[in-house]
Every structure is written in structure tokens, then in C-alpha cells.
């Protein structure tokens, strides 16, 4: 018998040693190795070690696997688009800063979601123009990108708003002066013009709409580091983050941080799908939830800013709200869609055309309106002076209204003072059975006005409380009928019950704003 050779001294036959890595480290390393394993399939060597020991059939399968295209990185895309991205730096000289002032020059309402987002998301010093002391020069920074070779570039309004000096740094480290051509606070977009060259590398705005799950690359200037690239996917679309009626954000999970404001979000074709504008972050850093303005919106706004330095939007002059399932049931609608008119503005285009409170706008120029936000975006995207055809549900009947759009005012009308004495001087009120609140004629309550009934008390465990009623609210209509006494309210509720309605629709005025509330009706 032939003696077997002693293989124990060969390197390939050494006894395994106990690993010095923890289980967690091993798991992390395993994930990395798995990643490399996927990348290997992107290469096609003529012969691999596995082929030497596999059957012809298995070798054929392996060859077919290697032929499948696999993503191996974004380097080619980044190399092409990164030169179009710029860092934006601004200086703002404070004009007035008193010690007792709490005005931080934020472009958004204090306490609003966008105000909180940008307080964390803007430059290191917060908002451009933030007050901190008399005579202090505030510096802010963000990102942007060229959209043409002659130096036009896009960034965020909150990056350059109120800036006395704007400078940009390109990917090759050169610094140029820039001037603000125009800004749009409602979409938080700004157009700037960079001086010094006519051959800047620029990016193209995408024509299509990204799909959820598509790859996305964010390029910008986080924390002033400049030229930083991160990757992720499109997490959602059509996001409303409470900034205003034109919210239509793309949500992405590519890491986006302070200083990325105004930077582009690229698709894998190297086109800009959106402008990074806000993040949601309890800590102030990226947690995988960022919001980008869609390229379609950017195109529309930038075109107007370049043409005239401002944005004009169509306006019909109504307060609108969503049609909930309860409201749809109250109105006898089969689907909860369209935009409910809470109140037409006096002398506005809608009021002149005969649109009333309680009407539901269901389509514009033959295109269905999904909800109130879609109506606002559709009308806002049309030019003032244009004629539109609205399909309206009016008191249960369909009708067509033609009107000419006005121009959306640049200033928001002041709301009525909510700290009035609405509840003062009121009688205890009369109970409204099964709703959990008491009401009194508005004309008997100082500051409540002449119309409707004022809510004087709300049971915190009642249906009224669940729907947001509070003391001082004024109920103007119940079930489409004007009310002035508690008896009117009871009669309208009884009528709704007789008609087998599950809820009754009330028009309520609170803090100077009107809204409709569907209140469920208890049986019996």
C-alpha cells in the first residue's frame, strides 16, 4: 500500500483557528463579502476556478449568470454630473436687531413643519438673515446646480433670501460672484446668475416622473464639506409636509444634511429629478427622510423667474379642504374625492361665478380633481387671465362653471384675532343632544358676530370634541341650512337622521377661517 503523503504542513491544510471577531463583526463582514460576491458577477473572466470543477451544464448556467447586467456603481454618472453642482455661500448684513425681538427672518410661519425642518436643515447659522446681535454679518451656505452654460443656476429661496452678497464655488475649486435673479417663497426655489464664464457644465432637468424604488444620487455641500455624493432610492412621491397648498415633494432616503439645501437629486441617467429642500430629523442629522422639489415644478417656476423675476399663479379665491369619507357621506357622494369649498372669498373669481360654500369642485377643464391639494396645484399652474371650466357638485346636483382666473395675491390676508372675547358674555347655552356640546345664538355672545350659533361648552369625551370643536367656534350651517339658534341645529340634525344619514355636515368658523366638519350621528 502506498503511504499517504503528510499534508498537514501545507498552508492549505492548516487547522482552523478560533476567530477573534465578535459575532456582530462577523455578521458585518459577511454582509460586505456578500456585496462583493454580487459585484463579481459584473465581470466576465474567460475561465473561473469554479468552471474547472463544474459539469458542462453547470458551466453553461454560470456563463449565463455572468451575462446578466448588474449595477456595479455610480461612478460614471457621478463623474458626468458632479461638475454641474456648486456650493453657495451668502452674507447678510443685519439691518435691525433689537434685544427683545424674536424675529429670525424665517421665510416660513413660526412653528410650521417647514420652519422646523429648515431650522435644522439650513446653513450652520440657521436661516439666512437670522438675527443674533446688532450689526452682525450672518453667513449662510447651501448648494445649487447650473442649468445652462451661461451661468444660470438653481438653489433654494431660503438659502439666498435677503442676501447682500452671493458667492459660489464650483467643483474645480474656483469661486465666482452671483446675483439673485428671482425667488419664489411658496416653492422655496431661487434662480441665480453666476458671472465669470459662459461655458459652465450644467445639468438637465428630467422630463419624466421618478418611480418609487428608483435609484437617486444627492450631490451637494453638507456641513460645508463641498462636493459630496450620497445614494439611496425614491421612497415616496406626492408628499405633503405642511408647507402650503403646493406641497408635492419627492421623498428620498439618500443621506441629506445641513448644507445640502438647493442641491440636485439625480437619477441614474444623470438628470435632475428634484431639488433637495428639507429633511425630517429629530436629531438634526440625516435619518433617511429627505424631501425634494420635483423637476416638473422646478421647470415651471424657473421659467417665470428667468423671464420676469417672480412667479404669477392663477387664483379662484376660495378656501378649500379635503373631502373625507364622512363628508362624502354627508353630501351623498359615492367617493371621497374633489375639493370642498369652505368659503369663497368676497369679490373673488369663484364668488362672482356663483360658487358657494359647500360646493365640491370635481374637475378642472375636464381633468378630475383628486383632492384639495391637487386643485391648488392645478389652478396655481395656470396663468392669471386664463378661462377655466369647473365641474361642481352644488347641493347634490352637477353643474358647470366657467370663470376667468385672477392672480394669486403675494400677501396672505390677515386672519381674524383668535384672542377675542368670544366666550365672554355668553349664556350657558343650550345642549345639543347626542353631540356633546352646548350652543348659544352668536348675536348674544360678545365678539362672535351676528350669524350662526357659538359653541359655549364641549364635552371632552363627545363626538364634537373628537372632530375638533372647541369653545368659541361659530357654527354657521348644519346640513346645508343656516342656523341661528339651538333649535335650528336640532332640527337640521333630525332631518339628517330622517334621511338616514350617518353624519351631518356643519360649516364652522374658527379663528377667522371657515371649514366643514362631518359629525357622526348617534342612532335613536
Short mmCIF file of C-alpha atoms in Angstrom, two decimals:
data_model
loop_
_atom_site.label_atom_id
_atom_site.label_comp_id
_atom_site.label_asym_id
_atom_site.label_seq_id
_atom_site.Cartn_x
_atom_site.Cartn_y
_atom_site.Cartn_z
CA UNK A 1 0.00 0.00 0.00
CA UNK A 2 1.31 3.39 -0.94
CA UNK A 3 1.87 5.66 2.01
CA UNK A 4 -0.27 8.73 2.08
CA UNK A 5 1.71 11.97 1.94
CA UNK A 6 1.77 14.17 5.01
CA UNK A 7 -0.21 17.29 4.06
CA UNK A 8 -0.51 18.80 7.49
CA UNK A 9 2.36 21.21 6.97
CA UNK A 10 0.97 22.70 3.77
CA UNK A 11 -0.70 26.18 4.15
CA UNK A 12 -3.93 24.95 2.62
CA UNK A 13 -4.29 22.27 5.24
CA UNK A 14 -3.74 24.24 8.41
CA UNK A 15 -6.16 23.58 11.21
CA UNK A 16 -8.76 26.34 11.63
CA UNK A 17 -8.13 28.77 14.45
CA UNK A 18 -10.74 30.26 16.73
CA UNK A 19 -11.98 33.54 15.34
CA UNK A 20 -11.04 36.69 17.24
CA UNK A 21 -14.03 38.56 15.84
CA UNK A 22 -17.29 39.02 17.70
CA UNK A 23 -20.49 37.63 16.25
CA UNK A 24 -21.56 41.16 15.31
CA UNK A 25 -18.33 41.84 13.41
CA UNK A 26 -18.65 38.55 11.60
CA UNK A 27 -22.17 39.47 10.54
CA UNK A 28 -20.97 42.82 9.24
CA UNK A 29 -18.10 41.24 7.37
CA UNK A 30 -20.42 38.64 5.92
CA UNK A 31 -22.63 41.36 4.52
CA UNK A 32 -19.62 43.03 2.93
CA UNK A 33 -18.42 39.78 1.41
CA UNK A 34 -21.90 39.15 0.06
CA UNK A 35 -21.80 42.53 -1.56
CA UNK A 36 -18.51 41.76 -3.25
CA UNK A 37 -19.97 38.49 -4.40
CA UNK A 38 -22.68 40.34 -6.29
CA UNK A 39 -20.18 42.74 -7.81
CA UNK A 40 -18.04 39.87 -9.09
CA UNK A 41 -20.85 38.75 -11.37
CA UNK A 42 -20.48 42.00 -13.24
CA UNK A 43 -17.12 40.84 -14.61
CA UNK A 44 -16.66 38.12 -17.24
CA UNK A 45 -13.31 36.31 -16.96
CA UNK A 46 -12.86 33.66 -19.59
CA UNK A 47 -12.37 30.94 -17.06
CA UNK A 48 -13.07 30.98 -13.37
CA UNK A 49 -11.83 28.38 -10.82
CA UNK A 50 -15.39 27.15 -10.44
CA UNK A 51 -15.54 26.18 -14.11
CA UNK A 52 -12.68 23.69 -13.68
CA UNK A 53 -14.70 21.56 -11.32
CA UNK A 54 -18.26 22.02 -12.60
CA UNK A 55 -20.13 19.93 -15.11
CA UNK A 56 -20.66 21.27 -18.67
CA UNK A 57 -24.30 22.00 -17.82
CA UNK A 58 -23.34 23.87 -14.65
CA UNK A 59 -20.65 25.79 -16.52
CA UNK A 60 -23.25 26.90 -19.06
CA UNK A 61 -25.51 28.13 -16.25
CA UNK A 62 -22.59 30.03 -14.72
CA UNK A 63 -21.86 31.66 -18.08
CA UNK A 64 -25.48 32.73 -18.43
CA UNK A 65 -25.43 34.25 -14.92
CA UNK A 66 -22.33 36.24 -15.80
CA UNK A 67 -24.06 37.64 -18.88
CA UNK A 68 -26.79 39.25 -16.77
CA UNK A 69 -26.13 43.00 -16.37
CA UNK A 70 -25.62 44.01 -12.77
CA UNK A 71 -25.11 47.53 -11.38
CA UNK A 72 -21.51 47.93 -10.26
CA UNK A 73 -21.63 51.52 -9.02
CA UNK A 74 -22.50 55.12 -9.87
CA UNK A 75 -19.00 56.38 -10.65
CA UNK A 76 -19.69 57.03 -14.34
CA UNK A 77 -22.83 59.03 -13.56
CA UNK A 78 -21.14 60.99 -10.79
CA UNK A 79 -18.16 61.81 -12.98
CA UNK A 80 -20.51 63.26 -15.56
CA UNK A 81 -22.84 65.31 -13.30
CA UNK A 82 -20.73 66.38 -10.32
CA UNK A 83 -19.08 69.35 -12.12
CA UNK A 84 -22.52 70.97 -12.53
CA UNK A 85 -23.07 71.17 -8.75
CA UNK A 86 -21.98 74.27 -6.81
CA UNK A 87 -21.60 75.37 -3.22
CA UNK A 88 -23.50 78.58 -2.42
CA UNK A 89 -22.34 80.99 0.28
CA UNK A 90 -24.18 84.17 1.32
CA UNK A 91 -23.53 87.17 3.53
CA UNK A 92 -26.38 89.15 5.02
CA UNK A 93 -25.93 92.40 6.86
CA UNK A 94 -28.47 92.72 9.63
CA UNK A 95 -30.44 95.92 9.36
CA UNK A 96 -32.35 95.88 12.66
CA UNK A 97 -31.79 93.66 15.66
CA UNK A 98 -33.32 94.56 18.98
CA UNK A 99 -32.66 92.50 22.10
CA UNK A 100 -36.33 91.83 22.65
CA UNK A 101 -37.05 90.75 19.07
CA UNK A 102 -37.83 87.12 18.41
CA UNK A 103 -38.00 87.55 14.64
CA UNK A 104 -35.44 85.29 12.99
CA UNK A 105 -36.38 86.31 9.44
CA UNK A 106 -37.56 82.81 8.66
CA UNK A 107 -39.41 82.63 5.33
CA UNK A 108 -41.94 80.28 6.97
CA UNK A 109 -44.52 80.71 9.70
CA UNK A 110 -43.13 80.15 13.21
CA UNK A 111 -43.83 76.64 14.43
CA UNK A 112 -44.75 75.32 10.98
CA UNK A 113 -43.27 71.99 9.84
CA UNK A 114 -41.11 73.70 7.22
CA UNK A 115 -39.83 76.22 9.75
CA UNK A 116 -38.74 73.34 12.00
CA UNK A 117 -37.22 71.47 9.05
CA UNK A 118 -35.18 74.42 7.88
CA UNK A 119 -34.05 75.40 11.35
CA UNK A 120 -32.19 72.09 11.31
CA UNK A 121 -31.55 71.90 7.59
CA UNK A 122 -30.29 75.36 6.56
CA UNK A 123 -26.74 76.68 6.86
CA UNK A 124 -24.71 76.37 10.07
CA UNK A 125 -26.10 79.70 11.26
CA UNK A 126 -29.73 78.71 10.70
CA UNK A 127 -31.76 80.83 8.31
CA UNK A 128 -30.00 83.46 6.25
CA UNK A 129 -30.78 86.73 7.94
CA UNK A 130 -31.25 85.19 11.37
CA UNK A 131 -30.88 87.89 13.98
CA UNK A 132 -28.31 87.47 16.67
CA UNK A 133 -26.92 90.88 17.52
CA UNK A 134 -26.79 94.46 16.27
CA UNK A 135 -24.58 94.87 13.23
CA UNK A 136 -23.62 91.21 12.98
CA UNK A 137 -22.99 89.84 9.48
CA UNK A 138 -24.71 86.50 9.11
CA UNK A 139 -23.24 83.86 6.85
CA UNK A 140 -25.21 81.01 5.35
CA UNK A 141 -24.44 78.26 2.93
CA UNK A 142 -26.18 75.73 0.81
CA UNK A 143 -25.94 74.04 -2.57
CA UNK A 144 -27.11 74.57 -6.13
CA UNK A 145 -26.52 73.50 -9.72
CA UNK A 146 -26.09 75.04 -13.14
CA UNK A 147 -28.95 74.67 -15.60
CA UNK A 148 -27.25 76.45 -18.52
CA UNK A 149 -23.72 77.06 -19.75
CA UNK A 150 -24.08 80.84 -19.35
CA UNK A 151 -24.28 80.62 -15.56
CA UNK A 152 -27.93 80.34 -14.58
CA UNK A 153 -28.21 78.13 -11.52
CA UNK A 154 -30.95 76.85 -9.21
CA UNK A 155 -30.89 76.82 -5.42
CA UNK A 156 -33.37 77.26 -2.56
CA UNK A 157 -35.09 80.51 -1.71
CA UNK A 158 -34.21 80.08 1.95
CA UNK A 159 -30.51 79.86 1.04
CA UNK A 160 -30.30 83.25 -0.70
CA UNK A 161 -33.32 85.12 0.66
CA UNK A 162 -32.25 88.61 1.76
CA UNK A 163 -28.61 88.04 0.81
CA UNK A 164 -26.36 91.08 0.29
CA UNK A 165 -23.61 89.00 -1.25
CA UNK A 166 -23.72 85.63 -3.00
CA UNK A 167 -20.67 83.58 -3.97
CA UNK A 168 -20.47 80.14 -5.48
CA UNK A 169 -17.65 77.62 -5.54
CA UNK A 170 -17.53 75.18 -8.43
CA UNK A 171 -16.39 71.58 -8.34
CA UNK A 172 -12.89 72.55 -9.51
CA UNK A 173 -12.49 74.93 -6.55
CA UNK A 174 -12.99 78.23 -8.37
CA UNK A 175 -15.07 80.97 -6.73
CA UNK A 176 -17.42 83.29 -8.61
CA UNK A 177 -19.79 86.11 -7.70
CA UNK A 178 -23.50 85.60 -8.33
CA UNK A 179 -26.64 87.68 -8.26
CA UNK A 180 -30.18 86.66 -7.40
CA UNK A 181 -32.47 86.81 -10.44
CA UNK A 182 -35.68 85.86 -8.65
CA UNK A 183 -37.13 83.82 -5.81
CA UNK A 184 -40.37 82.01 -5.08
CA UNK A 185 -41.16 81.57 -1.41
CA UNK A 186 -44.13 79.26 -1.98
CA UNK A 187 -41.99 76.54 -3.58
CA UNK A 188 -38.71 77.60 -1.90
CA UNK A 189 -36.91 77.95 -5.23
CA UNK A 190 -34.47 80.62 -6.39
CA UNK A 191 -32.68 81.38 -9.66
CA UNK A 192 -29.21 82.93 -9.54
CA UNK A 193 -26.81 84.07 -12.28
CA UNK A 194 -23.12 83.27 -11.86
CA UNK A 195 -20.75 85.73 -13.52
CA UNK A 196 -17.31 84.95 -14.94
CA UNK A 197 -17.75 82.34 -17.66
CA UNK A 198 -20.01 81.28 -20.48
CA UNK A 199 -19.04 77.63 -20.52
CA UNK A 200 -20.17 76.22 -17.19
CA UNK A 201 -21.01 72.49 -17.06
CA UNK A 202 -24.75 72.18 -16.47
CA UNK A 203 -27.36 69.57 -15.60
CA UNK A 204 -30.60 68.74 -17.37
CA UNK A 205 -33.94 68.71 -15.58
CA UNK A 206 -35.69 65.36 -16.04
CA UNK A 207 -38.81 65.18 -18.16
CA UNK A 208 -40.33 62.10 -16.58
CA UNK A 209 -41.61 61.42 -13.10
CA UNK A 210 -39.48 59.13 -10.90
CA UNK A 211 -40.91 55.84 -9.74
CA UNK A 212 -40.88 54.70 -6.16
CA UNK A 213 -37.83 52.47 -5.78
CA UNK A 214 -35.71 54.24 -8.42
CA UNK A 215 -32.09 54.99 -7.54
CA UNK A 216 -31.30 58.59 -6.61
CA UNK A 217 -27.97 60.41 -6.12
CA UNK A 218 -27.81 63.52 -3.94
CA UNK A 219 -24.86 65.85 -4.59
CA UNK A 220 -24.17 68.91 -2.51
CA UNK A 221 -22.29 70.78 0.17
CA UNK A 222 -23.22 69.17 3.53
CA UNK A 223 -21.67 70.89 6.55
CA UNK A 224 -19.56 72.99 4.17
CA UNK A 225 -17.56 69.97 3.03
CA UNK A 226 -18.39 70.54 -0.65
CA UNK A 227 -18.69 68.05 -3.49
CA UNK A 228 -20.28 65.20 -1.51
CA UNK A 229 -22.24 62.38 -3.16
CA UNK A 230 -24.74 60.09 -1.43
CA UNK A 231 -27.06 57.45 -2.84
CA UNK A 232 -30.46 56.00 -2.00
CA UNK A 233 -33.85 55.36 -3.52
CA UNK A 234 -37.07 57.24 -4.10
CA UNK A 235 -39.11 56.37 -1.01
CA UNK A 236 -42.40 58.08 -1.85
CA UNK A 237 -43.92 60.81 -4.00
CA UNK A 238 -46.58 63.48 -3.63
CA UNK A 239 -45.63 64.18 -0.02
CA UNK A 240 -47.43 66.97 1.86
CA UNK A 241 -45.23 68.21 4.71
CA UNK A 242 -47.44 71.11 5.76
CA UNK A 243 -45.59 73.89 3.99
CA UNK A 244 -48.52 75.03 1.86
CA UNK A 245 -51.07 74.12 -0.79
CA UNK A 246 -48.38 73.46 -3.41
CA UNK A 247 -46.64 70.67 -1.48
CA UNK A 248 -45.80 67.82 -3.85
CA UNK A 249 -42.44 66.59 -2.61
CA UNK A 250 -40.44 63.53 -3.63
CA UNK A 251 -39.25 61.65 -0.55
CA UNK A 252 -35.79 60.10 -0.82
CA UNK A 253 -33.58 58.18 1.59
CA UNK A 254 -30.19 59.32 0.22
CA UNK A 255 -28.36 60.91 3.19
CA UNK A 256 -29.01 64.66 3.07
CA UNK A 257 -27.74 67.05 5.76
CA UNK A 258 -27.21 70.71 6.59
CA UNK A 259 -25.80 72.49 3.58
CA UNK A 260 -27.43 70.19 1.03
CA UNK A 261 -30.28 72.70 0.62
CA UNK A 262 -30.73 73.59 -3.02
CA UNK A 263 -28.62 70.73 -4.30
CA UNK A 264 -29.80 68.33 -7.01
CA UNK A 265 -31.14 64.80 -6.71
CA UNK A 266 -30.03 62.93 -9.85
CA UNK A 267 -31.49 59.83 -11.44
CA UNK A 268 -29.25 57.16 -12.98
CA UNK A 269 -29.48 58.91 -16.36
CA UNK A 270 -27.71 61.89 -14.83
CA UNK A 271 -30.81 64.11 -14.99
CA UNK A 272 -32.13 66.17 -12.07
CA UNK A 273 -35.30 64.59 -10.71
CA UNK A 274 -35.62 67.10 -7.86
CA UNK A 275 -34.09 69.85 -5.73
CA UNK A 276 -33.26 68.80 -2.17
CA UNK A 277 -35.08 71.13 0.17
CA UNK A 278 -35.92 69.67 3.57
CA UNK A 279 -35.27 66.76 5.88
CA UNK A 280 -37.16 65.23 8.75
CA UNK A 281 -34.78 64.72 11.63
CA UNK A 282 -35.29 64.61 15.41
CA UNK A 283 -31.50 64.87 15.82
CA UNK A 284 -30.65 67.44 13.15
CA UNK A 285 -28.78 64.92 11.00
CA UNK A 286 -29.90 62.56 8.29
CA UNK A 287 -32.23 59.76 9.36
CA UNK A 288 -33.13 58.70 5.84
CA UNK A 289 -36.08 61.03 5.22
CA UNK A 290 -35.42 63.92 2.85
CA UNK A 291 -37.71 65.89 0.54
CA UNK A 292 -37.05 67.16 -2.98
CA UNK A 293 -39.00 69.57 -5.19
CA UNK A 294 -39.97 67.70 -8.39
CA UNK A 295 -38.24 68.68 -11.64
CA UNK A 296 -41.62 69.48 -13.22
CA UNK A 297 -42.23 72.17 -10.61
CA UNK A 298 -38.68 73.49 -10.96
CA UNK A 299 -39.11 73.90 -14.72
CA UNK A 300 -42.30 75.92 -14.38
CA UNK A 301 -41.02 78.18 -11.61
CA UNK A 302 -37.56 78.76 -13.09
CA UNK A 303 -39.01 79.72 -16.47
CA UNK A 304 -41.03 82.51 -14.85
CA UNK A 305 -38.16 83.63 -12.62
CA UNK A 306 -35.88 83.90 -15.64
CA UNK A 307 -38.50 85.78 -17.62
CA UNK A 308 -39.68 88.31 -15.05
CA UNK A 309 -38.02 87.58 -11.69
CA UNK A 310 -41.21 86.45 -9.99
CA UNK A 311 -43.94 83.82 -10.27
CA UNK A 312 -47.57 84.54 -11.14
CA UNK A 313 -50.18 81.92 -10.32
CA UNK A 314 -53.81 81.52 -11.21
CA UNK A 315 -56.33 82.14 -8.44
CA UNK A 316 -60.03 81.48 -8.00
CA UNK A 317 -60.43 82.88 -4.49
CA UNK A 318 -61.71 80.06 -2.31
CA UNK A 319 -60.83 78.38 0.95
CA UNK A 320 -60.83 74.66 0.25
CA UNK A 321 -60.49 71.47 2.25
CA UNK A 322 -60.33 67.73 1.54
CA UNK A 323 -63.45 65.65 1.08
CA UNK A 324 -63.25 62.98 3.77
CA UNK A 325 -65.34 59.81 3.74
CA UNK A 326 -67.64 61.32 6.38
CA UNK A 327 -68.08 64.49 4.36
CA UNK A 328 -68.71 62.48 1.21
CA UNK A 329 -71.41 60.52 3.04
CA UNK A 330 -73.00 63.73 4.30
CA UNK A 331 -73.13 65.12 0.77
CA UNK A 332 -74.40 61.90 -0.77
CA UNK A 333 -71.20 61.36 -2.77
CA UNK A 334 -70.11 57.86 -3.75
CA UNK A 335 -66.38 58.62 -3.50
CA UNK A 336 -64.35 60.87 -1.23
CA UNK A 337 -62.70 62.99 -3.91
CA UNK A 338 -62.66 66.55 -5.13
CA UNK A 339 -62.13 69.79 -3.21
CA UNK A 340 -64.75 71.13 -0.82
CA UNK A 341 -65.25 74.90 -0.87
CA UNK A 342 -65.27 76.03 2.74
CA UNK A 343 -65.77 79.67 1.83
CA UNK A 344 -65.46 81.71 -1.38
CA UNK A 345 -63.62 84.98 -0.94
CA UNK A 346 -65.74 88.07 -1.38
CA UNK A 347 -65.41 89.55 -4.87
CA UNK A 348 -63.12 86.71 -5.93
CA UNK A 349 -63.49 84.92 -9.30
CA UNK A 350 -65.30 81.95 -7.73
CA UNK A 351 -67.82 84.07 -5.83
CA UNK A 352 -68.55 86.12 -8.95
CA UNK A 353 -69.13 82.90 -10.90
CA UNK A 354 -71.69 81.67 -8.35
CA UNK A 355 -69.63 79.10 -6.41
CA UNK A 356 -70.86 78.81 -2.83
CA UNK A 357 -69.78 77.30 0.47
CA UNK A 358 -70.42 73.57 0.44
CA UNK A 359 -69.82 73.17 -3.29
CA UNK A 360 -67.37 70.45 -4.32
CA UNK A 361 -65.09 71.14 -7.30
CA UNK A 362 -64.64 67.79 -9.05
CA UNK A 363 -62.73 68.66 -12.23
CA UNK A 364 -60.83 71.46 -14.00
CA UNK A 365 -61.01 71.65 -17.78
CA UNK A 366 -62.26 68.08 -17.90
CA UNK A 367 -59.45 66.67 -15.71
CA UNK A 368 -60.64 65.06 -12.48
CA UNK A 369 -59.58 66.66 -9.20
CA UNK A 370 -58.39 64.05 -6.72
CA UNK A 371 -58.23 66.28 -3.65
CA UNK A 372 -57.85 69.85 -2.43
CA UNK A 373 -54.07 69.92 -2.90
CA UNK A 374 -54.39 68.79 -6.50
CA UNK A 375 -56.89 71.59 -7.17
CA UNK A 376 -54.50 74.16 -5.68
CA UNK A 377 -51.59 72.88 -7.77
CA UNK A 378 -53.68 72.73 -10.95
CA UNK A 379 -55.07 76.25 -10.60
CA UNK A 380 -51.69 77.59 -9.45
CA UNK A 381 -50.08 76.16 -12.57
CA UNK A 382 -52.36 78.14 -14.86
CA UNK A 383 -51.76 81.72 -15.93
CA UNK A 384 -53.82 84.57 -14.49
CA UNK A 385 -56.43 85.68 -17.01
CA UNK A 386 -56.97 82.18 -18.37
CA UNK A 387 -60.53 80.89 -18.67
CA UNK A 388 -61.24 77.57 -16.97
CA UNK A 389 -64.20 75.21 -16.84
CA UNK A 390 -65.01 73.80 -13.43
CA UNK A 391 -67.32 70.89 -12.76
CA UNK A 392 -69.04 71.49 -9.44
CA UNK A 393 -71.34 69.47 -7.21
CA UNK A 394 -73.84 72.04 -5.96
CA UNK A 395 -76.48 70.92 -3.47
CA UNK A 396 -76.38 67.41 -4.85
CA UNK A 397 -76.56 68.48 -8.49
CA UNK A 398 -73.74 68.63 -11.06
CA UNK A 399 -73.18 71.93 -12.80
CA UNK A 400 -70.51 73.55 -14.97
CA UNK A 401 -68.99 76.91 -14.05
CA UNK A 402 -66.80 78.95 -16.37
CA UNK A 403 -64.62 81.65 -14.84
CA UNK A 404 -61.57 83.76 -15.54
CA UNK A 405 -58.63 83.23 -13.20
CA UNK A 406 -57.35 86.10 -11.14
CA UNK A 407 -53.75 86.43 -9.93
CA UNK A 408 -52.80 84.87 -6.61
CA UNK A 409 -52.02 87.71 -4.19
CA UNK A 410 -48.44 87.89 -2.96
CA UNK A 411 -49.56 88.53 0.59
CA UNK A 412 -51.78 86.35 2.71
CA UNK A 413 -54.81 88.06 4.18
CA UNK A 414 -54.57 88.63 7.90
CA UNK A 415 -56.54 86.17 9.97
CA UNK A 416 -59.10 87.37 12.46
CA UNK A 417 -57.91 87.78 16.01
CA UNK A 418 -58.40 84.49 17.80
CA UNK A 419 -57.84 86.01 21.20
CA UNK A 420 -61.13 87.83 21.22
CA UNK A 421 -63.78 87.56 23.90
CA UNK A 422 -65.91 85.05 22.00
CA UNK A 423 -66.79 83.17 25.13
CA UNK A 424 -67.40 86.20 27.26
CA UNK A 425 -70.86 87.43 27.98
CA UNK A 426 -72.43 84.23 26.76
CA UNK A 427 -75.24 82.46 28.40
CA UNK A 428 -74.59 78.91 29.43
CA UNK A 429 -76.09 77.82 26.13
CA UNK A 430 -78.49 75.09 25.12
CA UNK A 431 -77.41 71.49 24.92
CA UNK A 432 -77.36 69.78 21.52
CA UNK A 433 -78.37 66.19 22.24
CA UNK A 434 -76.01 63.34 21.29
CA UNK A 435 -73.30 65.68 20.04
CA UNK A 436 -71.84 66.64 23.40
CA UNK A 437 -71.82 70.42 23.14
CA UNK A 438 -73.90 73.42 24.08
CA UNK A 439 -74.54 76.39 21.80
CA UNK A 440 -75.98 79.89 22.06
CA UNK A 441 -77.05 82.42 19.40
CA UNK A 442 -73.93 84.20 18.14
CA UNK A 443 -75.57 87.60 18.48
CA UNK A 444 -75.85 87.02 22.22
CA UNK A 445 -72.10 86.47 22.63
CA UNK A 446 -69.76 89.44 22.52
CA UNK A 447 -67.30 89.18 19.63
CA UNK A 448 -68.97 86.17 17.98
CA UNK A 449 -70.68 88.14 15.22
CA UNK A 450 -74.30 88.15 14.13
CA UNK A 451 -74.60 84.89 12.21
CA UNK A 452 -74.78 81.32 13.46
CA UNK A 453 -74.52 79.82 16.92
CA UNK A 454 -71.44 79.90 19.10
CA UNK A 455 -70.17 76.82 20.93
CA UNK A 456 -70.11 77.59 24.65
CA UNK A 457 -69.12 74.19 26.04
CA UNK A 458 -67.78 70.90 24.67
CA UNK A 459 -67.81 67.52 26.42
CA UNK A 460 -64.19 66.28 26.07
CA UNK A 461 -65.42 62.70 25.51
CA UNK A 462 -68.02 63.61 22.89
CA UNK A 463 -68.20 63.25 19.12
CA UNK A 464 -67.90 67.03 18.84
CA UNK A 465 -64.60 67.00 20.73
CA UNK A 466 -63.28 64.20 18.52
CA UNK A 467 -63.99 66.37 15.48
CA UNK A 468 -62.07 69.32 16.89
CA UNK A 469 -64.89 71.56 18.16
CA UNK A 470 -63.86 73.96 20.88
CA UNK A 471 -65.39 76.75 22.89
CA UNK A 472 -65.75 79.90 20.80
CA UNK A 473 -66.27 78.15 17.45
CA UNK A 474 -69.20 79.51 15.45
CA UNK A 475 -71.48 77.07 13.61
CA UNK A 476 -72.90 78.79 10.53
CA UNK A 477 -74.67 75.92 8.76
CA UNK A 478 -75.88 72.43 9.61
CA UNK A 479 -76.88 70.09 6.82
CA UNK A 480 -76.69 72.90 4.28
CA UNK A 481 -79.07 75.17 6.22
CA UNK A 482 -78.19 78.35 8.06
CA UNK A 483 -78.68 78.19 11.83
CA UNK A 484 -79.14 80.93 14.40
CA UNK A 485 -80.50 79.05 17.42
CA UNK A 486 -80.01 75.73 19.17
CA UNK A 487 -83.44 74.74 17.85
CA UNK A 488 -82.24 75.23 14.27
CA UNK A 489 -79.31 72.91 14.98
CA UNK A 490 -81.59 70.23 16.45
CA UNK A 491 -84.00 70.46 13.52
CA UNK A 492 -81.21 70.06 10.98
CA UNK A 493 -79.83 67.05 12.86
CA UNK A 494 -83.27 65.43 12.99
CA UNK A 495 -83.69 65.99 9.25
CA UNK A 496 -80.35 64.27 8.58
CA UNK A 497 -81.46 61.32 10.72
CA UNK A 498 -84.75 61.12 8.85
CA UNK A 499 -82.77 60.98 5.59
CA UNK A 500 -80.79 58.04 7.05
CA UNK A 501 -77.52 60.00 7.04
CA UNK A 502 -74.67 58.60 9.12
CA UNK A 503 -73.27 62.08 9.74
CA UNK A 504 -74.30 65.69 9.41
CA UNK A 505 -72.14 68.35 7.74
CA UNK A 506 -71.54 71.58 9.64
CA UNK A 507 -69.86 74.73 8.42
CA UNK A 508 -67.77 76.11 11.25
CA UNK A 509 -65.85 79.37 11.60
CA UNK A 510 -62.82 79.23 13.86
CA UNK A 511 -60.08 81.83 14.13
CA UNK A 512 -61.35 83.70 11.10
CA UNK A 513 -61.25 80.61 8.88
CA UNK A 514 -64.21 78.54 7.71
CA UNK A 515 -64.21 74.77 7.37
CA UNK A 516 -66.71 71.93 7.05
CA UNK A 517 -66.88 69.24 9.69
CA UNK A 518 -68.79 65.96 9.33
CA UNK A 519 -70.13 64.97 12.75
CA UNK A 520 -71.32 61.35 13.15
CA UNK A 521 -74.91 60.95 14.29
CA UNK A 522 -75.82 58.59 17.09
CA UNK A 523 -78.72 56.35 16.20
CA UNK A 524 -82.00 56.69 18.01
#
